[in-house]
Short mmCIF file of C-alpha atoms in Angstrom, two decimals:
data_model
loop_
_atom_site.label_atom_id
_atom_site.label_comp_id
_atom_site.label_asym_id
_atom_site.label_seq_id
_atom_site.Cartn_x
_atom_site.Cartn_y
_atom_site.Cartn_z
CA UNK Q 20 7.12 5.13 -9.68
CA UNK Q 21 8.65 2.83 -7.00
CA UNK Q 22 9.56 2.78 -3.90
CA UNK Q 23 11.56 0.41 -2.16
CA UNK Q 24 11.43 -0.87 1.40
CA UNK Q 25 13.92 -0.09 4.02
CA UNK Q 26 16.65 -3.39 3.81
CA UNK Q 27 14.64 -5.67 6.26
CA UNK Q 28 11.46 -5.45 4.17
CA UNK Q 29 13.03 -7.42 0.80
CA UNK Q 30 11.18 -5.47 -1.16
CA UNK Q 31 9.86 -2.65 -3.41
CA UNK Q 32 5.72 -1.76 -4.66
CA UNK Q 33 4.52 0.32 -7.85
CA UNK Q 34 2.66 2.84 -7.35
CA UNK Q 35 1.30 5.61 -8.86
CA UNK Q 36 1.20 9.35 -7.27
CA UNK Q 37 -0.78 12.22 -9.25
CA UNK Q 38 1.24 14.58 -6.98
CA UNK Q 39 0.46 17.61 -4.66
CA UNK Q 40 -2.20 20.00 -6.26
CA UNK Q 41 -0.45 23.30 -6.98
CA UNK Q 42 -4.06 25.22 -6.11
CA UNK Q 43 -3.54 24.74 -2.58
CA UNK Q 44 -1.21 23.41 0.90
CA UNK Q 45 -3.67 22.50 2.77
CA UNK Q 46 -5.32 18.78 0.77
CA UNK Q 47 -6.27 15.30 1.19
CA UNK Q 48 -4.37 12.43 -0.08
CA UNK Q 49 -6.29 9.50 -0.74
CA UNK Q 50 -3.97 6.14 -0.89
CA UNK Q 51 -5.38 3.70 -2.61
CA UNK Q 52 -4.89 -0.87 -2.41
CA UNK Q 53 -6.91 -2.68 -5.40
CA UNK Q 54 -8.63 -5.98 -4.62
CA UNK Q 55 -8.05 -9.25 -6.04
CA UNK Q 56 -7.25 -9.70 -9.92
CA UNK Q 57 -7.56 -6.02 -10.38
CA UNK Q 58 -4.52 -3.61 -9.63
CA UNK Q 59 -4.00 -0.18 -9.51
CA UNK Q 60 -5.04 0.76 -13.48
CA UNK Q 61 -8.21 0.23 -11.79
CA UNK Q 62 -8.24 3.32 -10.32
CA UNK Q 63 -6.99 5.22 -13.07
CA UNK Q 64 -10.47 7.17 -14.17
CA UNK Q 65 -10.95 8.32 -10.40
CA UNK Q 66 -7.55 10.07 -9.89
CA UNK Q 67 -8.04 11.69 -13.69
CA UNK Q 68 -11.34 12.82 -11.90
CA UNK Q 69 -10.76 13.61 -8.51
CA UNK Q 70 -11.63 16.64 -6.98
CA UNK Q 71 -8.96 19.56 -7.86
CA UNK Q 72 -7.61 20.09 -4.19
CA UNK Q 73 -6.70 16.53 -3.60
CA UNK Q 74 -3.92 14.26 -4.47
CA UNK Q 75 -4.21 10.57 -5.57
CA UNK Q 76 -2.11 7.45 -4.91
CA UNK Q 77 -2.48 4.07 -5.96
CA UNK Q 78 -0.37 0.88 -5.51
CA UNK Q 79 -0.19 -2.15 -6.78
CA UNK Q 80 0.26 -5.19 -3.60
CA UNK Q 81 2.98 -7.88 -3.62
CA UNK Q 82 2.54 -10.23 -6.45
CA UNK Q 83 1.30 -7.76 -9.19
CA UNK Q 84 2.64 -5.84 -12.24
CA UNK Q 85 5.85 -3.72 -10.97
CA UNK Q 86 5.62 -5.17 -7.39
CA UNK Q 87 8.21 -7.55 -5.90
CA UNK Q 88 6.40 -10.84 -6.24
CA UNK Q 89 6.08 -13.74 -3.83
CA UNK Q 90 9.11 -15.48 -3.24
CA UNK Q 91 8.74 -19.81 -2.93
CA UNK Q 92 9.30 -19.34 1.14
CA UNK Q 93 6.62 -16.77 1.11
CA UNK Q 94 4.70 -19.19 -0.31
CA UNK Q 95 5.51 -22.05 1.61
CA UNK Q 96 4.67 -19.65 4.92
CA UNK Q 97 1.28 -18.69 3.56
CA UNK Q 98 0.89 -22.92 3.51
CA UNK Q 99 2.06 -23.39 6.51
CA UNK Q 100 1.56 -20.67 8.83
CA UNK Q 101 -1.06 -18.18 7.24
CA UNK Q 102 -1.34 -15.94 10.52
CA UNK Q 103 3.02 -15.30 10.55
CA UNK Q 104 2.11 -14.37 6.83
CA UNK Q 105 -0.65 -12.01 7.49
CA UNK Q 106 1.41 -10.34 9.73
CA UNK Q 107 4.33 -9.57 7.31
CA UNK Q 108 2.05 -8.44 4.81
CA UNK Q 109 0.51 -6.03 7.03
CA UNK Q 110 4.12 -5.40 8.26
CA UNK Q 111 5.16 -4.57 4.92
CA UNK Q 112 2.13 -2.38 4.17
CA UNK Q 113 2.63 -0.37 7.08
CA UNK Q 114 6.28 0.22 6.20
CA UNK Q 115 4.99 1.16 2.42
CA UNK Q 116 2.33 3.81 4.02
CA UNK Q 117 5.00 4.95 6.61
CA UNK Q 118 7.58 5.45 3.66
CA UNK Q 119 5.49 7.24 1.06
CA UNK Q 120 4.17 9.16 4.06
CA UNK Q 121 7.62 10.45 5.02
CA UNK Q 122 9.11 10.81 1.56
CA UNK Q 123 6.03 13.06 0.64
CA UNK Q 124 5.51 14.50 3.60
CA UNK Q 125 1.64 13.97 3.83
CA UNK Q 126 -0.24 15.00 6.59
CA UNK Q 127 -3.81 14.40 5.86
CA UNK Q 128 -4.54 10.98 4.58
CA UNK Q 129 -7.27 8.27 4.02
CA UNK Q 130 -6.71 4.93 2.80
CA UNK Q 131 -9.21 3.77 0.47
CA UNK Q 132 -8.90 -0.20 -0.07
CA UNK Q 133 -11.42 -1.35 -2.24
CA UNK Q 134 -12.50 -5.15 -2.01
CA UNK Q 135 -10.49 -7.70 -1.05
CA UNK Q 136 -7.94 -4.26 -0.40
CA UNK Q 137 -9.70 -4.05 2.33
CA UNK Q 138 -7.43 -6.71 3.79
CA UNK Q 139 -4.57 -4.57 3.61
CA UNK Q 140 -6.12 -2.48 6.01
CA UNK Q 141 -7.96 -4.74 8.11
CA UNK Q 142 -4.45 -6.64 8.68
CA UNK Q 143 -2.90 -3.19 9.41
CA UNK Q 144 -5.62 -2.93 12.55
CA UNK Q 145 -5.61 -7.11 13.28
CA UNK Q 146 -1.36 -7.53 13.35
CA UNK Q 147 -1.08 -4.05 15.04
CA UNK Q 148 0.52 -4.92 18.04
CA UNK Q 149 3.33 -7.00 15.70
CA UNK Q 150 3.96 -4.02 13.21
CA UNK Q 151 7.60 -2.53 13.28
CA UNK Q 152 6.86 0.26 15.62
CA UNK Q 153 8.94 2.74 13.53
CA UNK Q 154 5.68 2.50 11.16
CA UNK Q 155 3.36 3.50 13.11
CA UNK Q 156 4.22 6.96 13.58
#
């Protein structure tokens, strides 16, 4: 599945959604971010095993399989300016949590970022004060 960013955010990220359990309302969603030169088949054996009463996404970050790549002045920015960059990628991860948030109206969610994921969410906390304020909530 995709979903694609609101028209200021250029573009769209894969991800994968094992969808709500149908034993219960009340679950946790666990959204997972992949590390470097891994993506989100990694976690494919720990949403076919994850507890019953829980739903599973993973998605795959800018630049991999399914996900709008880098474009050359996305590139050049990282060069040049790797803070502004940061910030738009955390920008852009908020707005991909806020969206899947909304369009499956989750209510009880943990991120699990797994190596050099981690970033996504360490950038979410770092840029926080810069992130679109519409994704916060």
């Amino acid at each position: 599945m995709k979903i694609t960013l609101p028209i200021n955010y250029p573009c769209e990220f894969e991800y994968k959604d094992t969808g709500a359990p149908s034993s219960v309302s009340d679950y946790v969603t666990y959204i997972a971010t992949h590390g470097t030169m891994f993506d989100m088949e990694c976690f494919q054996k720990l949403s076919e095993t994850k507890p019953e009463a829980t739903r599973f996404i993973s998605l795959n970050l800018r630049g991999y399989p399914g996900t709008t790549p880098f474009s050359a002045d996305d590139c050049e920015l990282l060069k040049i300016n790797p803070i502004v960059f940061g910030a738009k990628r955390a920008d852009e991860y908020a707005a991909f949590l806020h969206a899947i948030i909304s369009h499956a109206g989750l209510t009880n969610v943990v991120l699990l970022n797994w190596s050099m994921g981690s970033l996504s969410a360490i950038k979410l906390l770092e840029y926080s004060a810069k992130i679109d304020k519409n994704h916060m909530g």
